[in-house]
PDB file of C-alpha atoms in Angstrom:
ATOM      1  CA  UNK F  32      26.691   7.116  -9.593  1.00 44.00           C
ATOM      2  CA  UNK F  33      29.150   5.536  -7.183  1.00 49.00           C
ATOM      3  CA  UNK F  34      28.335   3.721  -3.967  1.00 48.00           C
ATOM      4  CA  UNK F  35      26.301   5.699  -1.465  1.00 46.00           C
ATOM      5  CA  UNK F  36      27.210   4.588   2.067  1.00 51.00           C
ATOM      6  CA  UNK F  37      24.494   6.675   3.782  1.00 48.00           C
ATOM      7  CA  UNK F  38      21.464   7.264   1.492  1.00 45.00           C
ATOM      8  CA  UNK F  39      19.576   9.434   4.032  1.00 46.00           C
ATOM      9  CA  UNK F  40      22.484  11.893   4.234  1.00 50.00           C
ATOM     10  CA  UNK F  41      22.871  11.894   0.446  1.00 45.00           C
ATOM     11  CA  UNK F  42      19.130  12.638  -0.031  1.00 45.00           C
ATOM     12  CA  UNK F  43      19.294  15.567   2.375  1.00 50.00           C
ATOM     13  CA  UNK F  44      22.572  17.014   1.076  1.00 53.00           C
ATOM     14  CA  UNK F  45      21.802  16.763  -2.637  1.00 53.00           C
ATOM     15  CA  UNK F  46      17.973  17.078  -2.524  1.00 53.00           C
ATOM     16  CA  UNK F  47      17.578  14.146  -4.867  1.00 51.00           C
ATOM     17  CA  UNK F  48      16.085  10.681  -4.854  1.00 51.00           C
ATOM     18  CA  UNK F  49      18.257   7.615  -4.293  1.00 48.00           C
ATOM     19  CA  UNK F  50      17.044   4.689  -6.375  1.00 50.00           C
ATOM     20  CA  UNK F  51      17.770   0.971  -6.492  1.00 50.00           C
ATOM     21  CA  UNK F  52      16.613  -2.073  -8.471  1.00 52.00           C
ATOM     22  CA  UNK F  53      16.075  -5.083  -6.201  1.00 53.00           C
ATOM     23  CA  UNK F  54      15.257  -8.660  -7.182  1.00 52.00           C
ATOM     24  CA  UNK F  55      14.304 -10.116  -3.753  1.00 54.00           C
ATOM     25  CA  UNK F  56      11.490  -8.323  -1.917  1.00 55.00           C
ATOM     26  CA  UNK F  57      13.163  -8.609   1.505  1.00 57.00           C
ATOM     27  CA  UNK F  58      16.203  -6.808   0.063  1.00 57.00           C
ATOM     28  CA  UNK F  59      13.938  -3.973  -1.084  1.00 56.00           C
ATOM     29  CA  UNK F  60      12.377  -3.648   2.361  1.00 59.00           C
ATOM     30  CA  UNK F  61      15.862  -3.474   3.890  1.00 61.00           C
ATOM     31  CA  UNK F  62      16.926  -0.769   1.414  1.00 56.00           C
ATOM     32  CA  UNK F  63      13.897   1.397   2.212  1.00 58.00           C
ATOM     33  CA  UNK F  64      14.977   1.227   5.850  1.00 62.00           C
ATOM     34  CA  UNK F  65      18.455   2.357   4.812  1.00 62.00           C
ATOM     35  CA  UNK F  66      17.101   5.463   3.096  1.00 60.00           C
ATOM     36  CA  UNK F  67      16.466   4.535  -0.532  1.00 54.00           C
ATOM     37  CA  UNK F  68      13.204   6.226  -1.520  1.00 53.00           C
ATOM     38  CA  UNK F  69      12.491   4.634  -4.903  1.00 53.00           C
ATOM     39  CA  UNK F  70      12.537   0.857  -5.193  1.00 51.00           C
ATOM     40  CA  UNK F  71      11.923  -1.126  -8.385  1.00 57.00           C
ATOM     41  CA  UNK F  72      10.813  -4.680  -7.615  1.00 56.00           C
ATOM     42  CA  UNK F  73      10.136  -7.467 -10.105  1.00 60.00           C
ATOM     43  CA  UNK F  74      11.358  -5.344 -13.013  1.00 67.00           C
ATOM     44  CA  UNK F  75       8.266  -3.117 -13.169  1.00 78.00           C
ATOM     45  CA  UNK F  76       8.047   0.499 -12.036  1.00 78.00           C
ATOM     46  CA  UNK F  77       4.610   1.548 -10.764  1.00 80.00           C
ATOM     47  CA  UNK F  78       4.135   5.304 -10.366  1.00 82.00           C
ATOM     48  CA  UNK F  79       1.249   7.046  -8.602  1.00 84.00           C
ATOM     49  CA  UNK F  80       1.239  10.604  -9.903  1.00 87.00           C
ATOM     50  CA  UNK F  81       0.073  13.591  -7.862  1.00 87.00           C
ATOM     51  CA  UNK F  82      -2.934  13.942 -10.191  1.00 91.00           C
ATOM     52  CA  UNK F  83      -4.084  10.393  -9.312  1.00 91.00           C
ATOM     53  CA  UNK F  84      -2.854   8.740 -12.492  1.00 90.00           C
ATOM     54  CA  UNK F  85      -1.074   5.387 -12.305  1.00 88.00           C
ATOM     55  CA  UNK F  86       1.571   4.464 -14.862  1.00 86.00           C
ATOM     56  CA  UNK F  87       3.471   1.217 -15.280  1.00 85.00           C
ATOM     57  CA  UNK F  88       6.981   1.293 -16.752  1.00 82.00           C
ATOM     58  CA  UNK F  89       6.478   4.818 -18.090  1.00 82.00           C
ATOM     59  CA  UNK F  90       3.551   3.781 -20.272  1.00 87.00           C
ATOM     60  CA  UNK F  91       0.195   5.506 -20.677  1.00 92.00           C
ATOM     61  CA  UNK F  92      -1.980   6.148 -17.641  1.00 92.00           C
ATOM     62  CA  UNK F  93      -3.518   2.806 -16.659  1.00 90.00           C
ATOM     63  CA  UNK F  94      -5.838   4.150 -13.913  1.00 92.00           C
ATOM     64  CA  UNK F  95      -6.992   7.585 -12.828  1.00 95.00           C
ATOM     65  CA  UNK F  96      -8.407   9.125  -9.659  1.00 96.00           C
ATOM     66  CA  UNK F  97      -6.175   7.067  -7.294  1.00 94.00           C
ATOM     67  CA  UNK F  98      -4.742   8.179  -3.941  1.00 93.00           C
ATOM     68  CA  UNK F  99      -2.774   5.055  -3.024  1.00 90.00           C
ATOM     69  CA  UNK F 100      -1.511   1.775  -4.430  1.00 89.00           C
ATOM     70  CA  UNK F 101       0.269  -1.208  -2.942  1.00 88.00           C
ATOM     71  CA  UNK F 102       0.872  -4.907  -3.426  1.00 86.00           C
ATOM     72  CA  UNK F 103      -0.156  -7.630  -1.001  1.00 86.00           C
ATOM     73  CA  UNK F 104       2.019 -10.619  -0.070  1.00 85.00           C
ATOM     74  CA  UNK F 105       0.770 -12.475  -3.162  1.00 86.00           C
ATOM     75  CA  UNK F 106       1.825  -9.568  -5.434  1.00 84.00           C
ATOM     76  CA  UNK F 107      -1.800  -8.571  -6.100  1.00 89.00           C
ATOM     77  CA  UNK F 108      -2.282  -4.889  -6.852  1.00 90.00           C
ATOM     78  CA  UNK F 109      -4.384  -2.836  -4.420  1.00 93.00           C
ATOM     79  CA  UNK F 110      -5.832   0.500  -5.585  1.00 94.00           C
ATOM     80  CA  UNK F 111      -7.605   3.136  -3.475  1.00 96.00           C
ATOM     81  CA  UNK F 112      -9.393   5.923  -5.322  1.00 96.00           C
ATOM     82  CA  UNK F 113     -10.370   9.458  -4.371  1.00 96.00           C
ATOM     83  CA  UNK F 114     -14.013   8.383  -3.868  1.00 96.00           C
ATOM     84  CA  UNK F 115     -12.984   5.837  -1.227  1.00 97.00           C
ATOM     85  CA  UNK F 116     -13.275   2.694  -3.357  1.00 98.00           C
ATOM     86  CA  UNK F 117     -10.640   0.086  -2.430  1.00 98.00           C
ATOM     87  CA  UNK F 118     -10.038  -2.756  -4.888  1.00 97.00           C
ATOM     88  CA  UNK F 119      -7.594  -5.658  -5.146  1.00 95.00           C
ATOM     89  CA  UNK F 120      -6.620  -7.130  -8.479  1.00 92.00           C
ATOM     90  CA  UNK F 121      -6.962 -10.906  -8.809  1.00 90.00           C
ATOM     91  CA  UNK F 122      -3.455 -11.215 -10.237  1.00 81.00           C
ATOM     92  CA  UNK F 123      -0.260  -9.182 -10.516  1.00 74.00           C
ATOM     93  CA  UNK F 124      -0.538  -7.971 -14.109  1.00 66.00           C
ATOM     94  CA  UNK F 125      -4.012  -9.119 -15.053  1.00 75.00           C
ATOM     95  CA  UNK F 126      -7.376 -10.098 -13.686  1.00 83.00           C
ATOM     96  CA  UNK F 127     -10.499  -8.370 -12.503  1.00 92.00           C
ATOM     97  CA  UNK F 128     -10.639  -6.010  -9.541  1.00 93.00           C
ATOM     98  CA  UNK F 129     -12.322  -7.401  -6.423  1.00 95.00           C
ATOM     99  CA  UNK F 130     -13.904  -4.800  -4.110  1.00 96.00           C
ATOM    100  CA  UNK F 131     -12.279  -4.600  -0.675  1.00 97.00           C
ATOM    101  CA  UNK F 132     -14.467  -1.728   0.553  1.00 97.00           C
ATOM    102  CA  UNK F 133     -16.366   1.367  -0.484  1.00 97.00           C
ATOM    103  CA  UNK F 134     -16.284   4.834   1.043  1.00 98.00           C
ATOM    104  CA  UNK F 135     -13.072   3.715   2.789  1.00 98.00           C
ATOM    105  CA  UNK F 136     -11.512   6.114   5.302  1.00 97.00           C
ATOM    106  CA  UNK F 137      -8.441   3.995   6.149  1.00 96.00           C
ATOM    107  CA  UNK F 138      -6.934   0.715   5.047  1.00 96.00           C
ATOM    108  CA  UNK F 139      -3.951  -1.486   5.841  1.00 94.00           C
ATOM    109  CA  UNK F 140      -2.430  -4.883   5.135  1.00 92.00           C
ATOM    110  CA  UNK F 141      -1.688  -7.094   8.142  1.00 92.00           C
ATOM    111  CA  UNK F 142       1.371  -9.322   8.544  1.00 88.00           C
ATOM    112  CA  UNK F 143      -0.459 -12.238   6.922  1.00 90.00           C
ATOM    113  CA  UNK F 144      -1.323 -10.232   3.816  1.00 90.00           C
ATOM    114  CA  UNK F 145      -5.005  -9.671   4.610  1.00 93.00           C
ATOM    115  CA  UNK F 146      -6.504  -6.345   3.557  1.00 96.00           C
ATOM    116  CA  UNK F 147      -8.417  -4.409   6.228  1.00 97.00           C
ATOM    117  CA  UNK F 148     -10.627  -1.497   5.194  1.00 98.00           C
ATOM    118  CA  UNK F 149     -12.479   0.849   7.570  1.00 98.00           C
ATOM    119  CA  UNK F 150     -15.493   2.352   5.840  1.00 98.00           C
ATOM    120  CA  UNK F 151     -16.941   5.701   6.875  1.00 97.00           C
ATOM    121  CA  UNK F 152     -20.094   3.916   8.104  1.00 97.00           C
ATOM    122  CA  UNK F 153     -17.988   2.220  10.823  1.00 97.00           C
ATOM    123  CA  UNK F 154     -17.822  -1.207   9.213  1.00 97.00           C
ATOM    124  CA  UNK F 155     -14.391  -2.849   9.222  1.00 98.00           C
ATOM    125  CA  UNK F 156     -13.837  -5.308   6.397  1.00 98.00           C
ATOM    126  CA  UNK F 157     -11.195  -8.009   6.035  1.00 98.00           C
ATOM    127  CA  UNK F 158     -10.533  -9.061   2.426  1.00 96.00           C
ATOM    128  CA  UNK F 159     -13.850  -7.495   1.400  1.00 97.00           C
ATOM    129  CA  UNK F 160     -16.071  -9.113   4.054  1.00 97.00           C
ATOM    130  CA  UNK F 161     -17.498  -7.267   7.078  1.00 98.00           C
ATOM    131  CA  UNK F 162     -15.936  -8.556  10.305  1.00 98.00           C
ATOM    132  CA  UNK F 163     -16.814  -5.723  12.738  1.00 97.00           C
ATOM    133  CA  UNK F 164     -19.270  -2.824  12.921  1.00 96.00           C
ATOM    134  CA  UNK F 165     -19.340   0.481  14.820  1.00 96.00           C
ATOM    135  CA  UNK F 166     -15.585   1.051  14.631  1.00 97.00           C
ATOM    136  CA  UNK F 167     -13.886   4.464  14.627  1.00 96.00           C
ATOM    137  CA  UNK F 168     -10.330   3.240  14.014  1.00 97.00           C
ATOM    138  CA  UNK F 169      -8.125   0.160  13.931  1.00 96.00           C
ATOM    139  CA  UNK F 170      -4.475  -0.829  13.964  1.00 95.00           C
ATOM    140  CA  UNK F 171      -2.188  -3.784  14.661  1.00 94.00           C
ATOM    141  CA  UNK F 172      -0.004  -4.540  17.664  1.00 93.00           C
ATOM    142  CA  UNK F 173       3.478  -6.101  17.579  1.00 91.00           C
ATOM    143  CA  UNK F 174       1.946  -9.599  17.491  1.00 92.00           C
ATOM    144  CA  UNK F 175      -0.194  -8.617  14.467  1.00 91.00           C
ATOM    145  CA  UNK F 176      -3.413  -8.614  16.513  1.00 95.00           C
ATOM    146  CA  UNK F 177      -6.128  -6.190  15.418  1.00 96.00           C
ATOM    147  CA  UNK F 178      -6.690  -3.275  17.800  1.00 96.00           C
ATOM    148  CA  UNK F 179     -10.158  -1.706  17.567  1.00 96.00           C
ATOM    149  CA  UNK F 180     -11.570   1.642  18.673  1.00 95.00           C
ATOM    150  CA  UNK F 181     -15.345   1.624  19.059  1.00 94.00           C
ATOM    151  CA  UNK F 182     -17.352   4.570  17.726  1.00 89.00           C
ATOM    152  CA  UNK F 183     -18.720   5.261  21.230  1.00 81.00           C
ATOM    153  CA  UNK F 184     -15.110   5.482  22.578  1.00 63.00           C
ATOM    154  CA  UNK F 185     -14.372   8.712  20.693  1.00 56.00           C
TER     155      UNK F 185
END
């Protein structure tokens, strides 16, 4: 494939994915903004299948029942399963899974790499520890401050 000056237009016109291998993470973030929809970082390809299976580098299914996966700023794997369990691996390719929340309705990583998880019981956890209760929703503003919606506000 030759150079693609406008990936978004290429995706739309040809109905296909535009892929790129990137060594520096900031370069990968920039490419996503330019329209590339499949980024391979650090030489490994992590795939979350529609059936909830997770494969690494085309190998056998490593995890099942997942709805989301991500990496924090320390390259630790985060997995969210269909039952609401949110876990963070202690290392990139090895290590135990530390619980970040259970019965999680929503989760996000802030600009400092901390994992926030809103459980269905209204508890908001940061890196697995309860920091607020009786919350209906949360988000971050442009200065990375946590915005909270109380359960009695809805």
